[in-house]
Structure formats: structure tokens, C-alpha cells
C-alpha positions as MATLAB code, in Angstrom:
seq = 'XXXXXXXXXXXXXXXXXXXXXXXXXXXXXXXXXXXXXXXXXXXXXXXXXXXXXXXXXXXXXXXXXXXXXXXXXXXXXXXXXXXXXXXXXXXXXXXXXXXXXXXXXXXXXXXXXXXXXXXXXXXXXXXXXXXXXXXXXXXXXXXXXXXXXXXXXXXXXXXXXXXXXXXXXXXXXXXXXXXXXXXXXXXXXXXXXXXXXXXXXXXXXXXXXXXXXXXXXXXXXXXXXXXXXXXXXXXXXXXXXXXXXXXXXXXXXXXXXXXXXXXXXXXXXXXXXXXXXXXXXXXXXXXXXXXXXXXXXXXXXXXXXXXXXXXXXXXXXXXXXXXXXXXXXXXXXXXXXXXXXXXXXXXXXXXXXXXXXXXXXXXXXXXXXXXXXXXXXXXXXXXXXXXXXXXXXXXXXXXXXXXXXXXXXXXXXXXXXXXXXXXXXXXXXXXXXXXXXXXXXXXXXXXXXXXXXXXXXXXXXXXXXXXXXXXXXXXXXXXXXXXXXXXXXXX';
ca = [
       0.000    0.000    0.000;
       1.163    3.422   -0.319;
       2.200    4.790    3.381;
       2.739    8.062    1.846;
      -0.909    8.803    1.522;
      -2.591    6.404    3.444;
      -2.237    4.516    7.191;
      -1.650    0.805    6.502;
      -1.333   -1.529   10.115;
      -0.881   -4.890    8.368;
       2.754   -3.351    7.632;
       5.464   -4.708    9.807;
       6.776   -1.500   11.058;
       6.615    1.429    9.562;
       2.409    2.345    8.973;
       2.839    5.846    7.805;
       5.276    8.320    6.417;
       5.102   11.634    5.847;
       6.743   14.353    4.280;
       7.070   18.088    6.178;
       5.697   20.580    3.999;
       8.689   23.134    5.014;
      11.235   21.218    3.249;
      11.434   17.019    3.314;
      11.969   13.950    0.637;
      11.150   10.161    1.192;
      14.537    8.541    1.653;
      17.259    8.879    3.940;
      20.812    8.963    3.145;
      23.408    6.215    3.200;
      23.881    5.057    6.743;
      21.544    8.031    7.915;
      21.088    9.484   11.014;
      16.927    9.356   11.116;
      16.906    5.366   10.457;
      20.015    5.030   13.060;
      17.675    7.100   15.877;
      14.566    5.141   14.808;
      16.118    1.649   14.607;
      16.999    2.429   18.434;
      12.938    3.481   19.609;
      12.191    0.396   17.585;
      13.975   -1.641   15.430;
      13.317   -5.365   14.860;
      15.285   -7.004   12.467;
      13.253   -9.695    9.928;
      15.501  -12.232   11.746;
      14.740  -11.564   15.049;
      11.435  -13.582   15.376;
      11.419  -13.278   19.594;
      11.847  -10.136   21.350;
      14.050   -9.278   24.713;
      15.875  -12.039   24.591;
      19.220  -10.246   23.307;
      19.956  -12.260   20.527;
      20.147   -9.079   18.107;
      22.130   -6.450   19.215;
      20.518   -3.695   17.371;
      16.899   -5.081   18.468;
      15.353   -1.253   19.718;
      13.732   -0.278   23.223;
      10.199   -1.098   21.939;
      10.889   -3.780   19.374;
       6.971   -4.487   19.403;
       6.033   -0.772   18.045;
       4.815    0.823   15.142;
       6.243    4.080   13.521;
       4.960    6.834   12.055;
       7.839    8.751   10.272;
       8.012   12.785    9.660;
      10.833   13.475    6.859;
      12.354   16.924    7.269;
      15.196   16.178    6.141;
      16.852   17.024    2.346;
      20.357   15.597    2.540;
      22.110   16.632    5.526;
      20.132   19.586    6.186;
      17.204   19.279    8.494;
      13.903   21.486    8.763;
      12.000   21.809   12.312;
       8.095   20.964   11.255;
       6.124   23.156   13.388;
       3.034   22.459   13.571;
       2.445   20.560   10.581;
       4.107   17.764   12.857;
       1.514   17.523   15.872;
      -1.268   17.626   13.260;
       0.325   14.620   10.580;
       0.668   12.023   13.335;
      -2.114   13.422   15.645;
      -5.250   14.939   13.911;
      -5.446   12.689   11.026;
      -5.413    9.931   12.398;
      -8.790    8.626   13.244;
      -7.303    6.832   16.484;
      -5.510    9.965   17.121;
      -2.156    8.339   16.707;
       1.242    8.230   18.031;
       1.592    9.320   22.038;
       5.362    9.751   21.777;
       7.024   12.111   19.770;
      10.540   11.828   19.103;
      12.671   14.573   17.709;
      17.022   14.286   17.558;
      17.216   17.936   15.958;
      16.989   21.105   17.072;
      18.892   25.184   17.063;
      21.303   26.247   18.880;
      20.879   27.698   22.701;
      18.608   30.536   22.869;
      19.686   33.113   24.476;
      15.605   34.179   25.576;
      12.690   32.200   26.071;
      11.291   32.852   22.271;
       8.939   32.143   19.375;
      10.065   28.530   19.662;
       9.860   27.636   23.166;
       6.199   29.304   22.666;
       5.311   27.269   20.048;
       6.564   23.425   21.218;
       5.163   24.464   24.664;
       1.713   25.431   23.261;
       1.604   22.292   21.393;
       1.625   20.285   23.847;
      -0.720   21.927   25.895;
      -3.392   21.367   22.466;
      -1.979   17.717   22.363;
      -1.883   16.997   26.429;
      -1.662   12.804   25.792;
       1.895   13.209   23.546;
       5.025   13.001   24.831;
       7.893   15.193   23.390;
      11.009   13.409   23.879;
      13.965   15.942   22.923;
      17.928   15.633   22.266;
      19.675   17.998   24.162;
      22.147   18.703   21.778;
      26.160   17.998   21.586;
      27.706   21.444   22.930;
      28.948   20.792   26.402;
      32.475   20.535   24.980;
      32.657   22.793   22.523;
      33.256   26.477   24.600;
      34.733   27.526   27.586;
      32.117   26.612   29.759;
      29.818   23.063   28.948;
      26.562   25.372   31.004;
      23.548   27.149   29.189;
      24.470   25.193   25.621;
      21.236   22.766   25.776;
      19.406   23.715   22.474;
      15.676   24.468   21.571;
      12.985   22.741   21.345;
      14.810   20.605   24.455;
      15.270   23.998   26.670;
      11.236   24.253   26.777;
       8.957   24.130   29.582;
       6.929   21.222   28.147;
       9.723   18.888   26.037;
      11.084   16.242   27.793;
      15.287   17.244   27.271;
      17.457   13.784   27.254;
      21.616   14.493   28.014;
      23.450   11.916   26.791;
      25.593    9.094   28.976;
      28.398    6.771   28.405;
      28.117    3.486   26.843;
      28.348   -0.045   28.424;
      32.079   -1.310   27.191;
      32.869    2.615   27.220;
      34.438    4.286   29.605;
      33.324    3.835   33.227;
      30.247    2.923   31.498;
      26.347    4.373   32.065;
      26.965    5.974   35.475;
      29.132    8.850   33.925;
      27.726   12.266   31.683;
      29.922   12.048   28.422;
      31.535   15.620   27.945;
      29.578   16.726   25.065;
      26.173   16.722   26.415;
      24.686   19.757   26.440;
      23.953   21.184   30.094;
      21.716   23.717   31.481;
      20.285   26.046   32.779;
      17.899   27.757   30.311;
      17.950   31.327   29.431;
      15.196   32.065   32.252;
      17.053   29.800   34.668;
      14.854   26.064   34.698;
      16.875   23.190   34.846;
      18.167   21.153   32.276;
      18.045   18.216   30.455;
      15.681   16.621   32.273;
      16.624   13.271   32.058;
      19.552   11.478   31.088;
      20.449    8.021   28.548;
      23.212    6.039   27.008;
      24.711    8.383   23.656;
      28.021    7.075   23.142;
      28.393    4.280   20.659;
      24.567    3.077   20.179;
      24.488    0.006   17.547;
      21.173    0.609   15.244;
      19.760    0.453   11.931;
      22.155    1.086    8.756;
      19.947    2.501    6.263;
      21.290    1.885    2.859;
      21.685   -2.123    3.641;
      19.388   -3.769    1.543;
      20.354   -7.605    2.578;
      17.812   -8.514    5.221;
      18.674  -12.676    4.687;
      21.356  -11.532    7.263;
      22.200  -10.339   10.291;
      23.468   -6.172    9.880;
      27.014   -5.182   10.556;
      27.629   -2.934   13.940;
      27.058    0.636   13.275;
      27.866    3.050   16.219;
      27.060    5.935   16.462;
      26.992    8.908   19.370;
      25.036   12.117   20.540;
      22.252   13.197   22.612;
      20.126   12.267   19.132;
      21.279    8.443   20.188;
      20.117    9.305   23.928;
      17.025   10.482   23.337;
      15.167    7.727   21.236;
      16.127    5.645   24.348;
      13.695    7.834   26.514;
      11.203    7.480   23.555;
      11.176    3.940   23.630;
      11.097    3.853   27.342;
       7.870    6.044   26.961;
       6.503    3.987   24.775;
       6.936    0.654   26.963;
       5.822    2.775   30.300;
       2.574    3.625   27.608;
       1.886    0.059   26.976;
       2.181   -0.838   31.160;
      -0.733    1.798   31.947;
      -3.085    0.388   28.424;
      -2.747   -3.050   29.563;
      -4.211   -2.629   32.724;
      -0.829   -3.560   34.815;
      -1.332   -0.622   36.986;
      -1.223   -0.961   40.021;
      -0.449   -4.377   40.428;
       2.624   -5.396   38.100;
       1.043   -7.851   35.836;
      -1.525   -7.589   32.490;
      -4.860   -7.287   33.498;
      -4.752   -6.814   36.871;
      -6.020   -3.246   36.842;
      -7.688   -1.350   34.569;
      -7.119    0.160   31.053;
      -5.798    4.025   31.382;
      -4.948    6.698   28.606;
      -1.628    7.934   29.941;
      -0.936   11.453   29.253;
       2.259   13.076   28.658;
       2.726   14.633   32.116;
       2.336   10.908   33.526;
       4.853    9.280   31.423;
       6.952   12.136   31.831;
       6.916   12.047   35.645;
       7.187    8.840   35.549;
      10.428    8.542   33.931;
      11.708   10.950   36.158;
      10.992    9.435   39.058;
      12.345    6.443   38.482;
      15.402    7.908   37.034;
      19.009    7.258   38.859;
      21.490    9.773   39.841;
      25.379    9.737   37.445;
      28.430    9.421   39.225;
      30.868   11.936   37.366;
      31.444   13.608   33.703;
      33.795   11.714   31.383;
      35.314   12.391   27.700;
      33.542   10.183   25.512;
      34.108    6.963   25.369;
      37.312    7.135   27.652;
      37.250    6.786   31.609;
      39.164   10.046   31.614;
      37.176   12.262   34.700;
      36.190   15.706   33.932;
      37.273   16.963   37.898;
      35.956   20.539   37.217;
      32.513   19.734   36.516;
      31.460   18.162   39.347;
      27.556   17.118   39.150;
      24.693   16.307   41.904;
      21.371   16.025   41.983;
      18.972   18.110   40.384;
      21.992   19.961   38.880;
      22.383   21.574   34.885;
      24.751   18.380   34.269;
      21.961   15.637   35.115;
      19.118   16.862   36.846;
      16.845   13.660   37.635;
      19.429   11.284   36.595;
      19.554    8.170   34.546;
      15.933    6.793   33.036;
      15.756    3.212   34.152;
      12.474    1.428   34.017;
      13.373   -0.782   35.844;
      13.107    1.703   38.908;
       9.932    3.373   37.354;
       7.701    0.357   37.195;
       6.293   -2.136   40.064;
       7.379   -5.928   38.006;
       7.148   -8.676   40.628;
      10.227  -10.421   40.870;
      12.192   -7.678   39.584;
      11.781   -4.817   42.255;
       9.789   -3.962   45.650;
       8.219   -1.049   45.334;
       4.785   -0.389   45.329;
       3.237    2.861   42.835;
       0.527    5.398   43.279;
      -0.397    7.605   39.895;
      -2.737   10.751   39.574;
      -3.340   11.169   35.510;
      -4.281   14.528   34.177;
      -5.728   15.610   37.307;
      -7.203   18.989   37.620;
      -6.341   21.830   40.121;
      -8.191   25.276   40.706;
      -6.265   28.496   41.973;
      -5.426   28.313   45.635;
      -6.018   24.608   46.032;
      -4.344   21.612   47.656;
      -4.098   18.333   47.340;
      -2.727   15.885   49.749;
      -1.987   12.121   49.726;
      -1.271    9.910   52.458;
       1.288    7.038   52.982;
       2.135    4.630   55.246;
       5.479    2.665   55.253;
       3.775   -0.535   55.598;
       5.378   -3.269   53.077;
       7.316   -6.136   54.077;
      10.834   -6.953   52.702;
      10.694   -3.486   50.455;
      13.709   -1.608   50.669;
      13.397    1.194   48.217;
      12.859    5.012   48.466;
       9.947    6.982   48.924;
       9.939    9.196   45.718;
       7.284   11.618   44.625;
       7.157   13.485   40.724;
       4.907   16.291   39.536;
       4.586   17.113   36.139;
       2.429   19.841   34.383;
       2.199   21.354   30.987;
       2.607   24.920   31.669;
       0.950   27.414   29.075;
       3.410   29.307   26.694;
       5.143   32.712   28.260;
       5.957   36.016   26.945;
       8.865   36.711   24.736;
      11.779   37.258   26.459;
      10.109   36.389   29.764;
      12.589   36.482   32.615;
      10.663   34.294   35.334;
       8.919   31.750   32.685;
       6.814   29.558   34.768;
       2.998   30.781   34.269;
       1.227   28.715   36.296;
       3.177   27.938   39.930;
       2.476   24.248   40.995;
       4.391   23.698   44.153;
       5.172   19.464   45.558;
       6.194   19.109   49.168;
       6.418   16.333   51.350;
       5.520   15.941   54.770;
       6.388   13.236   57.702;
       3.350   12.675   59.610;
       5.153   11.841   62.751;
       7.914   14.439   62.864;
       6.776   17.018   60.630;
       9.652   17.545   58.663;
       9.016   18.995   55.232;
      11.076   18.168   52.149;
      10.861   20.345   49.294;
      11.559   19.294   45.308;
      14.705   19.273   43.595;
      16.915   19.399   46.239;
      15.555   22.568   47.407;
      14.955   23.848   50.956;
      11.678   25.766   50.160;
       9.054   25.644   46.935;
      10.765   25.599   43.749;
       8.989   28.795   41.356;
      10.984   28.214   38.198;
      10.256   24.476   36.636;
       7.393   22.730   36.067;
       9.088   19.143   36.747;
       9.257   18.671   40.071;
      10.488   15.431   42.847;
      11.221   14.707   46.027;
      13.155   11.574   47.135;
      13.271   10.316   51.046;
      16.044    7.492   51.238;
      16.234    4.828   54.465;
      12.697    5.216   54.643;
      11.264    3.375   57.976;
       8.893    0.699   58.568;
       5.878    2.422   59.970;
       6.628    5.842   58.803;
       3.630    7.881   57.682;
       3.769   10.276   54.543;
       1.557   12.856   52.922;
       2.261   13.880   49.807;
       0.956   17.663   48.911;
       0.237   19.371   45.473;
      -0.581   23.067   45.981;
      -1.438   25.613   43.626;
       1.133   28.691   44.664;
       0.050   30.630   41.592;
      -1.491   30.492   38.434;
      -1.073   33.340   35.853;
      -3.583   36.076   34.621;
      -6.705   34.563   32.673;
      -6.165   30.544   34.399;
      -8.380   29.632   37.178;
      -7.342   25.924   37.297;
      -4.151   23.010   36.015;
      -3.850   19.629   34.746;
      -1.258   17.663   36.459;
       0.219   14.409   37.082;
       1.532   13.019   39.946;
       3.699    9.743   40.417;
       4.450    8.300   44.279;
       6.895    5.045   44.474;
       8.011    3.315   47.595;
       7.567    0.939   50.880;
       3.771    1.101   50.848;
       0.593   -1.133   50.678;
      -1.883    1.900   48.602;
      -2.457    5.567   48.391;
      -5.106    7.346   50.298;
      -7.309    9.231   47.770;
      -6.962   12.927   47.698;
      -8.464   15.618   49.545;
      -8.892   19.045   47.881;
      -8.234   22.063   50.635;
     -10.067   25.642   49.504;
      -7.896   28.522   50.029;
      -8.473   30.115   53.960;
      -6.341   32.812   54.996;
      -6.620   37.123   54.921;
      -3.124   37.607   56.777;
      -0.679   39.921   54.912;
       2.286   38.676   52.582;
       5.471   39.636   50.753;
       4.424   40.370   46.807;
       7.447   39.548   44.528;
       7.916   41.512   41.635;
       8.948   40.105   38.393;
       8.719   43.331   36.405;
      12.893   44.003   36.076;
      14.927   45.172   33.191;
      12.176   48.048   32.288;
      10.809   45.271   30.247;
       7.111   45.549   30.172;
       6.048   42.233   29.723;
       2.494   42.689   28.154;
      -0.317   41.217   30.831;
       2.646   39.742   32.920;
       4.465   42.787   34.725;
       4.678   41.175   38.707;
       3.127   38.308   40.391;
       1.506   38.417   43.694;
       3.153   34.815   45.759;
       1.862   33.650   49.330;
       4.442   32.623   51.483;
       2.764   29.785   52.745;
       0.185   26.983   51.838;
      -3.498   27.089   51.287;
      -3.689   31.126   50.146;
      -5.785   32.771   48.164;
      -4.642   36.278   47.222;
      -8.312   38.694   46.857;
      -7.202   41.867   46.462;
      -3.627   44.256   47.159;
      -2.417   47.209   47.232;
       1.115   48.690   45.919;
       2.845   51.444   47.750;
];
């Protein structure tokens, strides 16, 4: 059948292909970067006839799914598709199509949050159930300094940015940043990448090979365009987990079928994800000592995606997991969660995630975050609070937010709260999703607090730089929880 014009499913792998009206042809070139990123969300060789069992080498992160493909490339030269993109795999589809975007391209660091961020972050607010899996591009060892290189569309509020690890075999291997990952922060200060994946020397598809009787030659290649089809086809398998019904128990069936939406799979990910040791050259066990990297940091942020960490399998891991999908916040609100510590022979963390799509800014905003979602955790028995991304108080500047507890006790009691600090002019209410892992038997529901208070607090201005942000000019913040701001006064 011909893909070009029409979906076909009874095809193997590839069901439709189109070609980006802003510049685009219908082949790739020899030994091409597209099929290489493609082959690794995935591939499937003709010989492979069982999956996951490692006998090909090549055989991709989801050897079981189907691709749509989005040529916008002529040659070597590559055109970003805009919106003609969402819309080819999306809105014509009468399914509604692929859930996970992914895109290895992108410009250069931008040096203001601009027309582009605006655009990819709008998107995804029109298409809430895709993911946008981004490389983070290959400039962390190209300048004097490896910080605010990460490119656009990864560098905005809604993509999901994937840096670039070492390699199995390479190096000290996948607990190591390879040197020319791009690294953070943004232009308006958010951290990234977001997550992190193995870039150096990834063996995939060779376009140009036309032999299919036999097994494909290794081709290796590297960049944070290997890295991020990895996160793709993560997505993709964490997709599959929630459709089947294996939430919340671990195996098919058990639960019922769920529509993931981007925010879920994207927090998720994240919360699963494990922290990197160190920055290496490529390839070489050679220790950058001058970029030392934690944490929530511009090097790694949430760390290594590992599914294996994200998802409750028996037999595989202990951990129990509690998911809010797409769930909907007004201004002023709160939502809290309760936890007990209460599983036998369990041993891992207590880990929280909350993702949002957050609506488009101004051009050249200099505090980007629209609508202020705010995670904290809270120990019932001691009250200590723990804030997000390594923070000790609310974090007002990205939309991707965790906390992690380690050495977690038996008996312990958690709550787990989702307040809305702020939302921006014209938005009375949020989507969000919310991921919990750790040591316990079930979540307790939700309960939704109205905002109470009339005391007095501190406004903070984000009018600065005489730039008069149209409709955006300062923000009134309460310093605390549960606040609803009705009326103030400027002196």
C-alpha cells in the first residue's frame, strides 16, 4: 500500500510516512542518522522472530512498536516541522495516533525564552496525551564553559530534554555524563536536560543495507540524538504498562485500562530515574574533575531513566506505585496524599514526581513559569518537610518537580501535597500528574483544601529590566500553603 498517503497496520513496522511541507523527501541517506535514531525506539530485524531475549544487538527499546515517520530532512540539512508535525501524526489519524514524539534535531541555545519555546510548549498543551522526547544537543564541549548550551525545542517548559551518557564497554560505562552533552540552565534559569540516557556508541539500523537474509554489521554511532530515542522507547513501553491494565499491580490485566498522558509518562520517567556518578570524555574513563555534578543539577538533573526503577514488576523490584493522571487543580487549592510505610521486605525510596504542561510565556520572559504548581512532602510523625529538587523551600521556576526520602522506615507515615502557589492572569485551574513510588501497601485518595487565609504577605515583583512584559508585569506569591490572594495594594 502506499504509506505516503494512506495509514496501513498490516505493515510490519513502519504504517505511515510523511513528508514536512517546510522542506522534506522520502529517503534517507546512506547510513543516515533518522533510520540510526529510529532503529533504536524500535527496530526489529526480519531475523529476530522473539523479542528481549538479546539475541540481536541492534533489536530497539520497543521492538513491538509501530512508527509513524516525519521526513524533514533534504540531505544533511534538516527542517523543524512546526506544527504541521503535531497535526500529521495526531489529527489525522482517526485513532488519534502516536503518544510519543521523538525529535534528535533542534537550534542552537537561545539566548531568551522565544517564538520557539512558545510554540513546542503550546503544542503540547493542544496535544496533552503526547510526549515530546527531545535531544539535548552535543555542545557541552565545545566552549569555555559546557553550562547554558542545551538547544531548543529541548530547553522548553513542556519537552522532555534527554543528556546523553556513556556506553556499556565505554568508559566507566552508564553511570558517567559524556563531555559533550549539552547542560543547562535555560535562558530564564529552569533546569536542564531533564533526564539522562546512554549516547556514546549506540548500535542501530544502517539505512542503505538492503540484505535482510542476514544479520546487519555494527554501526555506532553517538550524541544526545542516540540518547534520546532511548527515553522514547522507554515512553513507549511505560505507555503500553498503563493500556494493559498492569497498573497498580505489576502484571496484564490486573487493573484497569488508562490513557496515559504526557505529564504521567513524563513524571514517571523521572521518578524512576538514577542519579550519574561523574562527567567523562567520551568513550574514555578520563574524569572531567571541574565539573562536578549532583542532583537536580544543569549536568543531570533527575538522573539516569531506568524502568526498571519506574515500574512495580514482581520479581524484579519492591516497590509499590501510586499515579494521579491529568488531574485537575483550581487556583489556591491543595491536594494531599497519604502514605504509610507498611510493606514487608521493600527496601526502596519513597519518591514523589509532579509534572504539568505549563501554558506558553511572553517573549523574552525572565521568570517563565505561568502557572506555579508547588510538591512538598511531609512526615506525619515528625513534621519535617522536604521540598523538590533538592531545594529547601518551593521551587517557582520548573514545572518538573520530585522529592526523594532514602532509608525510609517501617511504619513511617507520609503525605504527599500538590498546591497551587500561583497560576497566571486569565487561568483559574491546572492539569497535572503526579507519580508516588516506595515501601507502601496503597495511596489514600486525595483531599482538595479551599484557600483560607486574609493575613498579609510579601508580593514579589517580576517586572525588572524596564521590560514591560504585556499582561505579565509582577506576580503576587503567598508565602505559605493554602492562600488565596483577593485583592492588594502597591505602595
Amino acid at each position: 500500500s502506499d504509506i505516503f498517503s494512506m495509514w496501513d497496520y498490516s505493515r510490519r513496522k513502519v504504517v505511515k510516512y510523511d513528508i514536512s511541507p517546510r522542506g522534506g523527501d522520502s529517503t534517507d541517506i546512506y547510513r543516515g542518522h533518522g533510520s540510526h535514531v529510529v532503529g533504536t525506539v524500535a527496530g526489529q530485524h526480519l531475523l529476530d522472530t522473539t523479542v528481549g531475549n538479546g539475541d540481536d544487538p541492534k533489536e530497539g527499546i520497543a521492538p513491538s512498536a509501530k512508527i509513524h515517520f516525519f521526513d524533514i530532512g533534504l540531505g544533511s540539512a534538516v527542517n523543524d516541522p512546526r506544527e504541521a508535525w503535531f497535526s500529521s501524526f495526531h489529527d489525522s489519524h482517526p485513532r488519534k495516533g502516536a503518544k510519543i514524539a521523538s525529535g534528535s534535531w533542534g537550534f542552537g541555545y537561545r539566548t531568551s525564552y522565544d517564538w520557539v519555546c512558545r510554540l513546542y510548549d503550546e503544542l503540547l498543551i493542544d496535544y496533552p496525551d503526547v510526549l515530546f522526547v527531545s535531544s539535548a544537543g552535543n555542545s557541552g564541549n565545545k566552549f569555555s564553559s559546557p553550562y547554558n548550551t542545551v538547544g531548543a525545542p529541548a530547553s522548553c517548559k513542556n519537552v522532555f530534554a534527554v543528556g546523553a551518557t556513556n556506553n556499556v564497554d565505554f568508559g566507566s560505562g552508564l553511570s558517567y555524563v559524556v563531555d559533550f552533552s549539552s547542560r543547562g540552565p535555560t535562558a530564564d534559569g529552569r533546569t536542564k536536560p531533564d533526564i539522562m540516557a546512554p549516547g556514546y556508541a549506540l548500535n542501530s539500523a544502517a539505512s542503505g543495507l538492503r540484505d535482510c537474509s542476514t544479520p546487519e554489521p555494527s554501526y555506532l554511532k553517538a550524541g544526545t540524538s542516540m540518547a534520546a530515542p532511548v527515553v522514547a522507547g522507554a515512553g513507549a513501553l511505560a505507555r503500553q504498562f498503563f493500556q494493559e491494565g498492569w497498573y497498580p499491580c505489576g502484571s496484564k490485566g490486573c487493573g484497569e485500562p488508562m490513557n496515559p498522558s504526557g505529564t504521567l509518562i513524563k513524571a514517571l520517567l523521572a521518578n524512576g530515574a538514577q542519579p550519574l556518578n561523574g562527567v567523562e570524555v567520551g568513550g574514555t574513563s578520563t574524569l572531567i574533575s571541574d565539573q562536578p555534578i549532583a542532583p537536580y543539577d544543569n549536568n543531570q538533573n533527575m538522573g539516569a531513566a531506568n524502568l526498571l526503577t519506574s515500574l512495580p514488576l514482581p520479581g524484579s523490584n519492591d516497590f509499590s506505585l501510586f499515579v494521579q493522571n491529568d488531574v485537575t487543580i483550581g487556583s489556591g487549592e491543595t491536594k494531599t496524599y497519604n502514605f504509610d510505610v507498611d510493606k514487608q521486605k521493600c527496601s526502596s525510596d519513597f519518591s514523589a514526581t509532579l509534572s504539568w504542561y505549563d501554558p506558553p510565556a511572553s517573549n523574552g520572559c525572565t521568570k517563565c513559569l505561568v502557572n506555579d504548581l508547588d510538591l512538598i512532602v511531609r512526615n506525619l510523625d515528625s513534621s519535617e518537610r522536604f521540598y523538590s529538587n533538592g531545594n529547601s523551600k518551593r521551587d517557582s521556576v520548573n514545572n518538573l518537580e520530585r522529592i526523594r526520602i532514602s532509608n525510609t522506615s517501617f511504619g513511617d507515615r507520609y503525605r504527599v501535597i500538590v498546591s497551587s502557589s500561583m497560576l497566571g492572569p486569565g487561568y483559574s485551574e491546572q492539569k497535572f500528574s503526579l507519580v508516588v513510588t516506595g515501601c507502601f501497601q496503597s495511596g489514600d485518595g486525595d483531599e482538595t483544601s479551599p484557600p483560607v487565609s486574609s493575613e498579609v504577605y510579601e508580593l514579589v515583583t517580576t517586572y525588572s529590566a524596564n521590560r514591560k512584559q504585556a499582561g505579565n508585569m509582577f506576580a503576587v506569591k503567598a508565602k505559605t500553603e493554602g492562600v488565596e490572594v483577593t485583592s492588594f495594594v502597591i505602595h
